[in-house]
Amino acid sequence: MSGDRTRSWGRRTLPFAARPIVAIVVAVLLWEAVIKLFNVPPYVIPTPESTVAFVWDDWSQLQPLFFQTLSEVVLGFLVGVGVGVFLAVLMSEVKVLNTTLYPLIITSQAAPIVAIAPPLVIILGFGMLPKLVIVGLCVFFPIVVNMLSALNSVDPEMLALVKSIETSRLRLLALVKLPSALGPLCAALRIGATFAVTGAVIGEWTATATRGLGNNILTQESALNTPAVFGEVIMLTGIGIAGFLLMSLLERFVIPWRRRSTARGLLRSRFRRRLVSGGAPSVTTRVGAPGSTFAAGVATAAPLQPPADRSVVQGVLR
Amino acid sequence: MEPTREAATCLLELRDVSRSFGGVEVLTPIDLKIARGEFVSIVGPSGCGKSTLMNIVAGLVEPTSGRVMLEGRDITGRSGHVGYMFQKDLLIPWRTVLGNITFGAALKGRVSKGQLVEAAEMARHYGLSAFLDNYPHTLSGGMRQRVALMRTLALGRPIMLLDEPFGALDAQTRVQLQQWLLAVWAEMQGTILFITHDIEEAVFLSDRVLVMSRRPAAIAAEIRVDLERPRGVVVTTSEEFIAYKRQAMEILYSHRGLYEEVTDPAFATLGPAS
């Protein structure tokens, strides 16, 4: 069948892990090609080599800037996540707050963040605080929106079941509502991780006492040092991508039931699979391979002997 | 009916229970007694208010009038006294099979090791041993309903309400689960109130079949099924069985004009709710 052949073509010639690398290489080649083709002078667009060379040579000077911006991103992200989760839970539990706070939350996003940054600096000073607020403002919104809709859309029949068993409000939240909101929360965390970098740069652009990458871009730009500008942009982008990947990794750990068939020890089974498949992650463990998860379930469930009590207990307590 | 014997063993009693929604009467006053160890089914046309009756017994809906008595105590409008199972399995995707079975205990507080071992024992005893550690998404529909029933059973409540638990299953799985349910019920000597729109299922499972009329619902007839237990699926082809089935059908489909359902104003205003 021709359909089968085209599908396996992609898999055989381009292994899963190599695809993003290929994409990046192609992008860099395009960058190089544009410069060559249109004869772009280096002060307009620097070559990839000169950009990398700048970061490499000046790393000792860039390092404090990088870590300053990184700390703004990380701390501001944490503030945004904390506020977002707190507001979502509060608004879903107290219906009055849902309708009273929602307009305020939308207002906070409708006001352009670039425009409210200067007054924030006037109020909060030149230190870390206004940056945390600006990054937090960028991050908390997708978290509130995603989590709130997940918390409010728990299956009403599930709520009826829980009510027929009877429990406290706190247990309902901990055992049913919050776990069901984990998926949407993780999606929001990925979005928030990339927004956080934008927030940090805007915070630094407004005014800053401690210099960071975002702030330094302006300085380098006025000196027409385009390799530096490009290099710093790439570093900022790296922070955003790393955050995104970190949040994706987190999702795999907090939502193991999506891609796993049983709840035996997580590391143990991973190790076992590696032994079986010889290094490469087997298809059955990959996210989004439809049908394969079921196959894995049958495979692990097939031996008709009761699992040892210990592993069963672990599975439940997880 | 022999009132003296019934009174001695009566587990659940509905006294004059009725319910209206927005001025439309859904349940006319209903009296019902269920003895300990009995298997009682309610059959009725869809949307007749069977589930409303169940919700009243489970304490999820307040009756407009009447009382619900369980073991002589008034539980009207109070939830947490009966085990309730729905057509949807409502298994929790992030809990394993054993975790789902002990979900009721978890909602009450920390699940002790003793409770876990006990639940695992019970599940193994009823044939779920190979799947205790699995997440629900790896299970078939029939398997999921078994787990849901185990969860209801593990609550240890005196009576289980099963609201069309096999309604979404294919015919063969359904028969398997019916027999499995009868085996579980016989062994635990429990009491079951079962809702279905399938007359055959009701006759096959029950000691008594209550046939409900169309809305406003009332108990139109009560059929005592005196088929020998344990019942195998072959019994459904016996003459006695077919006689019971015919009896129920005649009551269920009497007074029903061909176009009645379409013109029924109550149906139009409330929509179908089975």
Tab-separated table of N, CA and C in Angstrom, chain B residues 166-226:
chain	number	residue	atom	x	y	z
B	166	PHE	N	-25.656	-1.556	32.499
B	166	PHE	CA	-25.169	-2.264	31.317
B	166	PHE	C	-25.724	-1.677	30.029
B	167	GLY	N	-26.339	-0.503	30.135
B	167	GLY	CA	-27.029	0.089	28.998
B	167	GLY	C	-26.138	0.377	27.800
B	168	ALA	N	-24.850	0.644	28.063
B	168	ALA	CA	-23.980	1.047	26.949
B	168	ALA	C	-23.147	-0.109	26.417
B	169	LEU	N	-23.419	-1.336	26.890
B	169	LEU	CA	-22.572	-2.465	26.485
B	169	LEU	C	-23.199	-3.230	25.333
B	170	ASP	N	-22.367	-3.956	24.595
B	170	ASP	CA	-22.899	-4.783	23.517
B	170	ASP	C	-23.591	-6.011	24.109
B	171	ALA	N	-24.416	-6.670	23.304
B	171	ALA	CA	-25.328	-7.695	23.803
B	171	ALA	C	-24.603	-8.822	24.536
B	172	GLN	N	-23.488	-9.265	23.990
B	172	GLN	CA	-22.813	-10.406	24.615
B	172	GLN	C	-22.149	-10.037	25.932
B	173	THR	N	-21.458	-8.916	25.932
B	173	THR	CA	-20.841	-8.441	27.168
B	173	THR	C	-21.912	-8.231	28.239
B	174	ARG	N	-23.051	-7.740	27.792
B	174	ARG	CA	-24.154	-7.462	28.682
B	174	ARG	C	-24.616	-8.747	29.390
B	175	VAL	N	-24.782	-9.810	28.623
B	175	VAL	CA	-25.197	-11.089	29.206
B	175	VAL	C	-24.144	-11.592	30.191
B	176	GLN	N	-22.872	-11.466	29.799
B	176	GLN	CA	-21.788	-11.877	30.704
B	176	GLN	C	-21.847	-11.120	32.022
B	177	LEU	N	-22.048	-9.803	31.890
B	177	LEU	CA	-22.055	-8.992	33.104
B	177	LEU	C	-23.291	-9.242	33.956
B	178	GLN	N	-24.413	-9.539	33.305
B	178	GLN	CA	-25.621	-9.867	34.067
B	178	GLN	C	-25.379	-11.102	34.931
B	179	GLN	N	-24.762	-12.113	34.320
B	179	GLN	CA	-24.511	-13.342	35.082
B	179	GLN	C	-23.500	-13.098	36.192
B	180	TRP	N	-22.500	-12.295	35.856
B	180	TRP	CA	-21.496	-11.953	36.856
B	180	TRP	C	-22.141	-11.203	38.017
B	181	LEU	N	-23.026	-10.248	37.676
B	181	LEU	CA	-23.708	-9.476	38.716
B	181	LEU	C	-24.534	-10.389	39.614
B	182	LEU	N	-25.240	-11.356	39.019
B	182	LEU	CA	-26.042	-12.284	39.819
B	182	LEU	C	-25.146	-13.082	40.765
B	183	ALA	N	-23.975	-13.495	40.267
B	183	ALA	CA	-23.059	-14.270	41.102
B	183	ALA	C	-22.566	-13.421	42.277
B	184	VAL	N	-22.197	-12.175	41.972
B	184	VAL	CA	-21.712	-11.274	43.025
B	184	VAL	C	-22.808	-11.034	44.057
B	185	TRP	N	-24.000	-10.778	43.535
B	185	TRP	CA	-25.138	-10.477	44.428
B	185	TRP	C	-25.439	-11.659	45.338
B	186	ALA	N	-25.426	-12.881	44.769
B	186	ALA	CA	-25.733	-14.073	45.554
B	186	ALA	C	-24.677	-14.263	46.634
B	187	GLU	N	-23.427	-14.045	46.270
B	187	GLU	CA	-22.362	-14.306	47.217
B	187	GLU	C	-22.323	-13.286	48.354
B	188	MET	N	-22.548	-12.026	48.025
B	188	MET	CA	-22.472	-11.016	49.086
B	188	MET	C	-23.793	-10.854	49.806
B	189	GLN	N	-24.819	-11.538	49.335
B	189	GLN	CA	-26.159	-11.464	49.917
B	189	GLN	C	-26.607	-10.017	50.069
B	190	GLY	N	-26.393	-9.257	49.025
B	190	GLY	CA	-26.724	-7.839	49.062
B	190	GLY	C	-28.148	-7.568	48.599
B	191	THR	N	-28.470	-6.286	48.597
B	191	THR	CA	-29.784	-5.865	48.135
B	191	THR	C	-29.563	-4.911	46.977
B	192	ILE	N	-30.305	-5.117	45.898
B	192	ILE	CA	-30.071	-4.296	44.708
B	192	ILE	C	-31.381	-3.721	44.179
B	193	LEU	N	-31.366	-2.436	43.917
B	193	LEU	CA	-32.453	-1.789	43.187
B	193	LEU	C	-31.886	-1.409	41.827
B	194	PHE	N	-32.490	-1.950	40.773
B	194	PHE	CA	-31.885	-1.923	39.447
B	194	PHE	C	-32.823	-1.226	38.481
B	195	ILE	N	-32.304	-0.279	37.708
B	195	ILE	CA	-33.123	0.395	36.707
B	195	ILE	C	-32.715	-0.078	35.325
B	196	THR	N	-33.691	-0.344	34.494
B	196	THR	CA	-33.390	-0.688	33.111
B	196	THR	C	-34.605	-0.373	32.248
B	197	HIS	N	-34.369	-0.249	30.932
B	197	HIS	CA	-35.531	-0.161	30.056
B	197	HIS	C	-35.710	-1.472	29.307
B	198	ASP	N	-34.844	-2.457	29.660
B	198	ASP	CA	-34.828	-3.738	28.979
B	198	ASP	C	-35.605	-4.754	29.823
B	199	ILE	N	-36.794	-5.139	29.340
B	199	ILE	CA	-37.663	-6.030	30.108
B	199	ILE	C	-36.975	-7.364	30.367
B	200	GLU	N	-36.311	-7.884	29.341
B	200	GLU	CA	-35.664	-9.182	29.473
B	200	GLU	C	-34.613	-9.160	30.583
B	201	GLU	N	-33.834	-8.091	30.591
B	201	GLU	CA	-32.813	-7.946	31.621
B	201	GLU	C	-33.449	-7.927	33.011
B	202	ALA	N	-34.539	-7.171	33.135
B	202	ALA	CA	-35.210	-7.047	34.426
B	202	ALA	C	-35.726	-8.397	34.908
B	203	VAL	N	-36.394	-9.152	34.015
B	203	VAL	CA	-36.957	-10.440	34.413
B	203	VAL	C	-35.837	-11.418	34.763
B	204	PHE	N	-34.795	-11.398	33.958
B	204	PHE	CA	-33.693	-12.334	34.160
B	204	PHE	C	-33.024	-12.141	35.522
B	205	LEU	N	-32.845	-10.870	35.922
B	205	LEU	CA	-32.074	-10.598	37.128
B	205	LEU	C	-32.901	-10.668	38.411
B	206	SER	N	-34.197	-10.309	38.327
B	206	SER	CA	-34.879	-9.851	39.535
B	206	SER	C	-35.723	-10.887	40.247
B	207	ASP	N	-35.984	-10.582	41.527
B	207	ASP	CA	-37.042	-11.259	42.282
B	207	ASP	C	-38.378	-10.591	41.988
B	208	ARG	N	-38.336	-9.287	41.854
B	208	ARG	CA	-39.546	-8.524	41.556
B	208	ARG	C	-39.245	-7.512	40.463
B	209	VAL	N	-40.176	-7.354	39.545
B	209	VAL	CA	-40.041	-6.325	38.516
B	209	VAL	C	-41.176	-5.327	38.712
B	210	LEU	N	-40.808	-4.060	38.868
B	210	LEU	CA	-41.820	-3.013	38.977
B	210	LEU	C	-41.912	-2.312	37.630
B	211	VAL	N	-43.106	-2.304	37.069
B	211	VAL	CA	-43.289	-1.664	35.771
B	211	VAL	C	-43.848	-0.274	36.008
B	212	MET	N	-43.152	0.724	35.499
B	212	MET	CA	-43.618	2.104	35.698
B	212	MET	C	-44.400	2.575	34.488
B	213	SER	N	-45.331	3.465	34.773
B	213	SER	CA	-46.118	4.033	33.684
B	213	SER	C	-45.408	5.270	33.149
B	214	ARG	N	-45.953	5.808	32.066
B	214	ARG	CA	-45.376	7.023	31.519
B	214	ARG	C	-45.624	8.194	32.450
B	215	ARG	N	-44.925	9.276	32.180
B	215	ARG	CA	-45.002	10.430	33.068
B	215	ARG	C	-46.404	11.003	33.128
B	216	PRO	N	-46.891	11.404	34.315
B	216	PRO	CA	-46.225	11.262	35.608
B	216	PRO	C	-46.148	9.805	36.045
B	217	ALA	N	-44.964	9.406	36.481
B	217	ALA	CA	-44.716	7.986	36.697
B	217	ALA	C	-45.373	7.477	37.973
B	218	ALA	N	-45.907	6.285	37.853
B	218	ALA	CA	-46.413	5.561	39.006
B	218	ALA	C	-46.066	4.103	38.767
B	219	ILE	N	-46.110	3.308	39.827
B	219	ILE	CA	-45.836	1.886	39.629
B	219	ILE	C	-47.102	1.237	39.089
B	220	ALA	N	-47.085	0.871	37.811
B	220	ALA	CA	-48.282	0.343	37.157
B	220	ALA	C	-48.538	-1.096	37.568
B	221	ALA	N	-47.479	-1.849	37.779
B	221	ALA	CA	-47.675	-3.247	38.151
B	221	ALA	C	-46.426	-3.784	38.799
B	222	GLU	N	-46.647	-4.846	39.576
B	222	GLU	CA	-45.513	-5.503	40.204
B	222	GLU	C	-45.552	-6.968	39.805
B	223	ILE	N	-44.457	-7.474	39.267
B	223	ILE	CA	-44.411	-8.864	38.820
B	223	ILE	C	-43.386	-9.605	39.674
B	224	ARG	N	-43.847	-10.644	40.357
B	224	ARG	CA	-42.900	-11.476	41.117
B	224	ARG	C	-42.348	-12.546	40.188
B	225	VAL	N	-41.048	-12.614	40.084
B	225	VAL	CA	-40.434	-13.586	39.184
B	225	VAL	C	-39.985	-14.781	40.012
B	226	ASP	N	-40.692	-15.898	39.871
B	226	ASP	CA	-40.345	-17.081	40.664
B	226	ASP	C	-39.546	-18.084	39.839
